[in-house]
Short mmCIF file of C-alpha atoms in Angstrom, two decimals:
data_model
loop_
_atom_site.label_atom_id
_atom_site.label_comp_id
_atom_site.label_asym_id
_atom_site.label_seq_id
_atom_site.Cartn_x
_atom_site.Cartn_y
_atom_site.Cartn_z
CA MET P 1 4.07 68.97 -10.67
CA ARG P 2 0.89 67.66 -12.25
CA ARG P 3 2.91 65.31 -14.49
CA PHE P 4 4.76 64.02 -11.40
CA ALA P 5 1.47 63.30 -9.62
CA VAL P 6 0.16 61.39 -12.64
CA THR P 7 3.39 59.40 -12.85
CA VAL P 8 3.25 58.50 -9.17
CA SER P 9 -0.39 57.44 -9.51
CA ALA P 10 0.45 55.26 -12.50
CA LEU P 11 3.35 53.72 -10.61
CA LEU P 12 1.09 52.93 -7.67
CA VAL P 13 -1.42 51.24 -9.99
CA VAL P 14 1.35 49.12 -11.50
CA LEU P 15 2.69 48.15 -8.07
CA LEU P 16 -0.79 47.27 -6.83
CA PHE P 17 -1.38 45.16 -9.93
CA PHE P 18 1.81 43.17 -9.52
CA GLY P 19 1.25 42.89 -5.79
CA SER P 20 -2.20 41.40 -6.42
CA ALA P 21 -0.79 39.07 -9.05
CA ALA P 22 1.93 37.91 -6.66
CA THR P 23 -0.65 37.29 -3.95
CA ALA P 24 -2.81 35.28 -6.34
CA GLN P 25 0.23 33.34 -7.47
CA SER P 26 1.08 32.58 -3.84
CA VAL P 27 -2.43 31.24 -3.27
CA ARG P 28 -2.20 29.04 -6.34
CA ARG P 29 1.03 27.50 -5.05
CA VAL P 30 -0.90 25.68 -2.32
CA ALA P 31 -1.24 22.30 -4.01
CA ARG P 32 -4.36 20.21 -3.40
CA ILE P 33 -4.17 16.43 -3.17
CA GLY P 34 -6.81 13.84 -2.46
CA MET P 35 -5.95 10.67 -0.54
CA LEU P 36 -7.97 7.48 -0.85
CA CYS P 37 -6.87 5.42 2.15
CA VAL P 38 -7.46 1.67 2.51
CA PRO P 39 -8.23 0.31 5.00
CA ALA P 40 -7.98 3.57 6.97
CA CYS P 41 -5.95 6.79 6.94
CA LYS P 42 -4.28 6.24 10.32
CA VAL P 43 -1.98 3.33 9.58
CA PRO P 44 1.85 3.32 9.70
CA TYR P 45 2.53 3.40 5.96
CA ILE P 46 0.22 6.39 5.37
CA GLU P 47 1.79 8.21 8.30
CA ALA P 48 5.20 7.52 6.71
CA PHE P 49 3.95 8.96 3.40
CA SER P 50 2.75 12.17 5.08
CA ASP P 51 5.97 12.49 7.06
CA GLU P 52 8.08 12.18 3.91
CA LEU P 53 6.00 14.80 2.09
CA GLN P 54 6.72 17.22 4.90
CA LYS P 55 10.43 16.38 4.88
CA ILE P 56 10.71 17.30 1.20
CA GLY P 57 8.96 20.63 1.70
CA TRP P 58 5.21 20.05 1.40
CA VAL P 59 3.78 21.48 4.61
CA GLU P 60 0.10 20.89 5.33
CA GLY P 61 -1.83 24.16 5.26
CA THR P 62 1.10 26.14 3.87
CA THR P 63 2.21 24.56 0.59
CA ILE P 64 -0.26 21.69 0.38
CA ALA P 65 -3.85 20.95 1.37
CA THR P 66 -4.92 17.31 1.72
CA GLU P 67 -8.41 15.86 1.56
CA ARG P 68 -8.56 12.35 3.01
CA LYS P 69 -11.24 9.77 2.27
CA ASP P 70 -11.38 6.73 4.53
CA PRO P 71 -13.78 3.76 4.10
CA ASP P 72 -12.98 2.44 7.59
CA TYR P 73 -12.81 -1.16 6.31
CA HIS P 74 -16.12 -0.81 4.39
CA LEU P 75 -14.58 -1.22 0.95
CA ASP P 76 -17.92 -0.99 -0.86
CA LYS P 77 -17.80 2.76 -0.11
CA LEU P 78 -14.68 3.30 -2.23
CA PRO P 79 -16.36 4.18 -5.58
CA ALA P 80 -18.43 6.91 -3.92
CA LEU P 81 -15.42 8.24 -1.99
CA ALA P 82 -13.33 8.33 -5.16
CA ALA P 83 -16.12 10.20 -6.96
CA ASP P 84 -16.22 12.75 -4.13
CA LEU P 85 -12.49 13.36 -4.49
CA VAL P 86 -12.77 13.80 -8.26
CA ARG P 87 -15.58 16.34 -7.86
CA SER P 88 -13.31 18.45 -5.65
CA ARG P 89 -10.79 18.63 -8.57
CA PRO P 90 -7.49 18.09 -6.69
CA ASP P 91 -4.14 18.45 -8.42
CA LEU P 92 -3.65 14.71 -7.96
CA ILE P 93 -5.01 11.68 -6.11
CA VAL P 94 -2.96 9.26 -4.01
CA ALA P 95 -4.47 5.75 -3.85
CA PHE P 96 -3.24 3.20 -1.32
CA THR P 97 -3.73 -0.55 -2.11
CA PRO P 98 -5.34 -2.21 -5.16
CA PHE P 99 -8.91 -1.46 -4.03
CA ALA P 100 -8.26 2.29 -3.88
CA ALA P 101 -6.23 2.25 -7.09
CA ARG P 102 -9.09 0.62 -9.01
CA ALA P 103 -11.67 3.02 -7.56
CA ALA P 104 -9.55 6.07 -8.39
CA LYS P 105 -8.77 4.89 -11.92
CA ASN P 106 -12.44 4.19 -12.59
CA ALA P 107 -13.37 7.63 -11.28
CA THR P 108 -11.10 9.78 -13.47
CA PRO P 109 -9.19 9.44 -16.75
CA ASP P 110 -7.34 12.76 -16.40
CA ILE P 111 -6.47 13.71 -12.81
CA PRO P 112 -2.97 12.31 -12.06
CA ILE P 113 -3.04 9.28 -9.74
CA VAL P 114 -0.12 8.06 -7.62
CA ILE P 115 -0.65 4.46 -6.53
CA ILE P 116 1.11 3.00 -3.51
CA LEU P 117 1.17 -0.67 -2.40
CA VAL P 118 -0.30 -2.23 -5.55
CA ALA P 119 1.46 -5.50 -6.33
CA ASP P 120 0.89 -5.73 -10.08
CA PRO P 121 -0.58 -2.57 -11.65
CA VAL P 122 0.15 -3.85 -15.16
CA GLY P 123 -1.61 -7.17 -14.51
CA MET P 124 -4.59 -5.21 -13.18
CA GLY P 125 -4.70 -3.19 -16.40
CA LEU P 126 -4.02 0.08 -14.58
CA ALA P 127 -0.82 0.79 -16.53
CA SER P 128 0.53 -0.16 -19.96
CA SER P 129 3.93 -1.12 -18.57
CA LEU P 130 6.15 -0.46 -15.58
CA ALA P 131 8.64 1.52 -17.66
CA ARG P 132 6.05 3.72 -19.40
CA PRO P 133 2.72 3.53 -17.59
CA GLY P 134 0.84 5.78 -20.02
CA GLY P 135 -2.42 7.39 -19.02
CA ASN P 136 -2.86 9.22 -15.73
CA LEU P 137 -1.42 6.71 -13.25
CA THR P 138 2.01 5.83 -11.86
CA GLY P 139 3.59 5.09 -8.48
CA VAL P 140 5.01 2.25 -6.43
CA ALA P 141 4.33 -1.48 -6.81
CA THR P 142 4.94 -3.99 -4.02
CA MET P 143 6.01 -7.16 -5.77
CA ASP P 144 8.31 -8.62 -8.37
CA ARG P 145 6.18 -11.64 -9.19
CA THR P 146 9.07 -13.79 -10.39
CA ASP P 147 8.60 -17.05 -8.43
CA PHE P 148 7.48 -15.10 -5.38
CA GLY P 149 5.04 -17.84 -4.35
CA GLY P 150 7.86 -20.38 -4.35
CA LYS P 151 10.10 -18.20 -2.18
CA PHE P 152 7.23 -17.48 0.20
CA LEU P 153 6.20 -21.10 0.75
CA GLY P 154 9.85 -22.15 0.73
CA ILE P 155 10.36 -20.20 3.95
CA LEU P 156 7.39 -22.00 5.49
CA ARG P 157 8.88 -25.35 4.45
CA GLU P 158 12.18 -24.50 6.17
CA VAL P 159 10.34 -23.86 9.42
CA LEU P 160 7.95 -26.82 9.13
CA PRO P 161 9.81 -29.63 7.32
CA GLN P 162 7.10 -32.23 8.09
CA ALA P 163 3.96 -30.17 7.51
CA LYS P 164 1.57 -31.19 4.75
CA ARG P 165 -1.60 -29.12 4.95
CA VAL P 166 -1.64 -25.32 4.74
CA GLY P 167 -4.69 -23.11 5.08
CA VAL P 168 -4.61 -20.16 2.65
CA PHE P 169 -6.59 -17.00 3.37
CA LEU P 170 -7.65 -15.21 0.18
CA ASN P 171 -10.04 -12.40 -0.62
CA THR P 172 -11.25 -13.11 -4.15
CA SER P 173 -12.74 -9.62 -4.39
CA ASN P 174 -9.13 -8.38 -4.31
CA GLU P 175 -7.89 -8.28 -7.90
CA MET P 176 -4.33 -8.90 -6.80
CA HIS P 177 -5.25 -12.12 -5.04
CA ARG P 178 -6.95 -13.36 -8.20
CA LEU P 179 -3.85 -12.50 -10.23
CA VAL P 180 -1.20 -13.89 -7.88
CA PHE P 181 -2.84 -16.98 -6.39
CA PRO P 182 -2.88 -19.15 -9.57
CA GLU P 183 0.92 -19.38 -9.29
CA THR P 184 0.73 -20.69 -5.72
CA PRO P 185 -0.58 -24.28 -6.17
CA THR P 186 2.32 -25.19 -8.47
CA ALA P 187 4.87 -23.88 -5.96
CA ALA P 188 3.03 -25.67 -3.14
CA ALA P 189 3.04 -29.00 -4.98
CA LYS P 190 6.80 -28.80 -5.55
CA LEU P 191 7.31 -28.28 -1.82
CA GLY P 192 4.93 -31.06 -0.79
CA PHE P 193 2.14 -28.82 0.54
CA GLN P 194 -1.59 -29.41 0.16
CA LEU P 195 -3.52 -26.13 0.11
CA ASP P 196 -6.90 -25.54 1.70
CA VAL P 197 -8.17 -22.20 0.36
CA ILE P 198 -10.55 -20.15 2.50
CA ASP P 199 -12.16 -17.08 0.93
CA VAL P 200 -12.52 -14.17 3.38
CA HIS P 201 -14.27 -10.94 2.35
CA GLU P 202 -14.83 -9.05 5.60
CA VAL P 203 -13.02 -8.45 8.87
CA GLY P 204 -15.81 -10.18 10.78
CA GLU P 205 -15.18 -13.42 8.87
CA VAL P 206 -11.59 -13.83 10.10
CA PRO P 207 -12.38 -15.76 13.34
CA ARG P 208 -14.57 -18.20 11.40
CA ALA P 209 -11.82 -18.66 8.80
CA VAL P 210 -9.18 -19.49 11.43
CA ALA P 211 -11.53 -21.96 13.12
CA ALA P 212 -12.37 -23.56 9.76
CA ALA P 213 -8.67 -23.99 8.89
CA LYS P 214 -8.01 -25.65 12.22
CA THR P 215 -11.02 -27.97 11.86
CA ARG P 216 -9.92 -29.04 8.38
CA GLY P 217 -6.51 -30.05 9.68
CA ALA P 218 -4.32 -27.13 8.65
CA GLU P 219 -0.83 -27.23 10.15
CA ALA P 220 -0.02 -23.65 9.16
CA LEU P 221 -1.63 -20.55 7.67
CA ASP P 222 -0.55 -18.62 4.56
CA ILE P 223 -2.18 -15.18 4.84
CA PHE P 224 -2.41 -13.20 1.60
CA SER P 225 -2.10 -9.59 2.80
CA ASP P 226 -5.34 -7.68 2.44
CA PRO P 227 -7.02 -4.68 4.08
CA VAL P 228 -9.68 -6.97 5.56
CA PHE P 229 -7.03 -9.06 7.34
CA PRO P 230 -5.88 -6.81 10.23
CA PRO P 231 -2.38 -8.11 11.12
CA ASN P 232 -2.83 -8.02 14.89
CA ARG P 233 -6.25 -9.71 14.78
CA VAL P 234 -5.18 -12.52 12.44
CA ALA P 235 -1.89 -13.06 14.28
CA ASP P 236 -3.64 -13.33 17.66
CA LEU P 237 -6.23 -15.79 16.36
CA ALA P 238 -3.57 -17.93 14.67
CA VAL P 239 -1.56 -18.20 17.88
CA GLN P 240 -4.68 -19.01 19.91
CA ALA P 241 -5.43 -21.81 17.44
CA GLY P 242 -1.85 -23.09 17.71
CA LEU P 243 -1.18 -22.43 14.01
CA PRO P 244 2.15 -21.13 12.65
CA SER P 245 1.47 -18.34 10.17
CA ILE P 246 3.22 -16.40 7.43
CA SER P 247 2.17 -13.22 5.66
CA PHE P 248 3.41 -10.52 3.28
CA ASP P 249 3.26 -7.54 5.65
CA ALA P 250 6.14 -7.02 8.11
CA GLY P 251 3.56 -5.67 10.54
CA PHE P 252 2.09 -9.16 10.74
CA ALA P 253 5.14 -10.72 12.43
CA ARG P 254 5.58 -7.64 14.60
CA ALA P 255 1.96 -8.06 15.73
CA GLY P 256 2.52 -11.67 16.78
CA GLY P 257 2.42 -13.70 13.58
CA LEU P 258 5.25 -16.20 13.20
CA ILE P 259 6.90 -14.92 10.01
CA SER P 260 6.49 -12.21 7.43
CA TYR P 261 8.25 -11.89 4.10
CA GLY P 262 7.56 -8.91 1.91
CA PRO P 263 8.47 -5.31 1.16
CA ASP P 264 8.91 -2.52 3.66
CA PHE P 265 5.51 -0.83 3.25
CA PRO P 266 6.42 2.45 5.04
CA ALA P 267 9.60 2.73 2.93
CA LEU P 268 7.58 2.28 -0.28
CA ALA P 269 5.07 4.88 0.92
CA ARG P 270 7.95 7.33 1.37
CA ILE P 271 9.00 6.68 -2.23
CA GLY P 272 5.40 7.43 -3.24
CA ALA P 273 5.70 10.85 -1.61
CA HIS P 274 8.50 11.68 -4.06
CA TYR P 275 6.23 10.78 -6.99
CA VAL P 276 3.73 13.30 -5.65
CA ASP P 277 6.50 15.88 -5.41
CA ARG P 278 7.64 15.32 -8.99
CA ILE P 279 4.13 15.51 -10.44
CA LEU P 280 3.27 18.66 -8.51
CA ARG P 281 6.46 20.20 -9.92
CA GLY P 282 5.40 19.42 -13.50
CA ALA P 283 6.49 15.85 -14.31
CA LYS P 284 4.18 13.92 -16.63
CA THR P 285 2.48 10.96 -14.95
CA ALA P 286 2.51 8.83 -18.10
CA GLU P 287 6.30 9.09 -18.35
CA LEU P 288 7.23 8.28 -14.73
CA PRO P 289 8.19 4.59 -14.45
CA ILE P 290 6.44 2.54 -11.78
CA GLU P 291 8.97 1.48 -9.16
CA GLN P 292 9.22 -2.05 -7.74
CA PRO P 293 10.89 -3.08 -4.48
CA THR P 294 14.43 -4.38 -4.78
CA LYS P 295 14.51 -5.91 -1.30
CA TYR P 296 12.08 -7.92 0.80
CA LEU P 297 12.12 -7.98 4.59
CA LEU P 298 12.19 -11.28 6.43
CA VAL P 299 10.84 -10.84 9.95
CA VAL P 300 10.77 -13.73 12.43
CA ASN P 301 8.92 -13.61 15.74
CA LEU P 302 10.89 -15.87 18.10
CA LYS P 303 8.51 -15.16 20.94
CA THR P 304 5.65 -16.61 18.89
CA ALA P 305 7.82 -19.55 17.78
CA LYS P 306 8.51 -20.44 21.42
CA SER P 307 4.83 -20.21 22.36
CA LEU P 308 4.01 -22.61 19.49
CA GLY P 309 6.87 -24.99 20.36
CA ILE P 310 8.63 -24.36 17.03
CA GLU P 311 12.39 -24.18 16.57
CA ILE P 312 13.43 -21.73 13.89
CA PRO P 313 16.41 -22.99 11.85
CA ALA P 314 19.62 -21.07 12.46
CA SER P 315 20.04 -20.59 8.71
CA LEU P 316 16.71 -18.74 8.54
CA LEU P 317 17.51 -16.58 11.56
CA ALA P 318 20.83 -15.65 9.95
CA ARG P 319 18.96 -14.34 6.88
CA ALA P 320 16.30 -12.48 8.86
CA ASP P 321 16.26 -8.69 8.68
CA GLU P 322 14.51 -8.54 12.04
CA VAL P 323 14.14 -11.06 14.85
CA ILE P 324 11.55 -10.33 17.53
CA GLU P 325 12.38 -11.80 20.93
#
């Protein structure tokens, strides 16, 4: 009887041990990710990312815990926000846009980083190559740079066959703008455009930039997509100034800009969610190829065209993925 009691006691100890271990293991399965959002965390492409994570099984508070850092358009705060995330030691960091990607990469050489909406991570020096990024960073790029400037301005030429002068909004503190813009003047010259470059660094400078372009004789605006260029604000100001406009973000045309030509940002963000999933399940960041978009969306706002007195060629409308009437 005594031996039986000892055996039962030992069995209870073993069961308690494994029960505790299972509980601890369950706690450890709650993955922790940090999100560095630019310009803010409540924008459509970040909402799409979070939605996709949930669809593939990562439920906030149950299997994943997310810490979000949001500079609210004050991009100078990004290094400090990235440092805060690193100090909390998440399993990985998700960085949206080139500004956030640079801040995250500068903040940690070892925590895995998934970048989303960075046009040329190799050109920025964030990755060794698209096929084998190396280091602690991978994710989703937004651009195949092969003659993109020519295609972009070519659309503007179709719409405005007689136009000569184009105002270009750049943010030279954006590394991607500095990388991509040098290709633009050559494409513009071939199409007969003269470029008037206006450097814009803050949201508050946008009204002045639109007024300056109009004063200098711009007949259209080429808006390089950037977190400090809110699509709805720039689109409204361009229409008020009577200036046709084109930008990279589909949200720009949907907000009232004339045309947009670029990738589907929410769709790319959803792809980024699958990178997070793979890394949390054990994939090595350095060996996950960086994905590029294979399709660009052409969005035409006919309502804006009519308000500006512009007739959109039928050939362009036939190619459009979305026409807003």
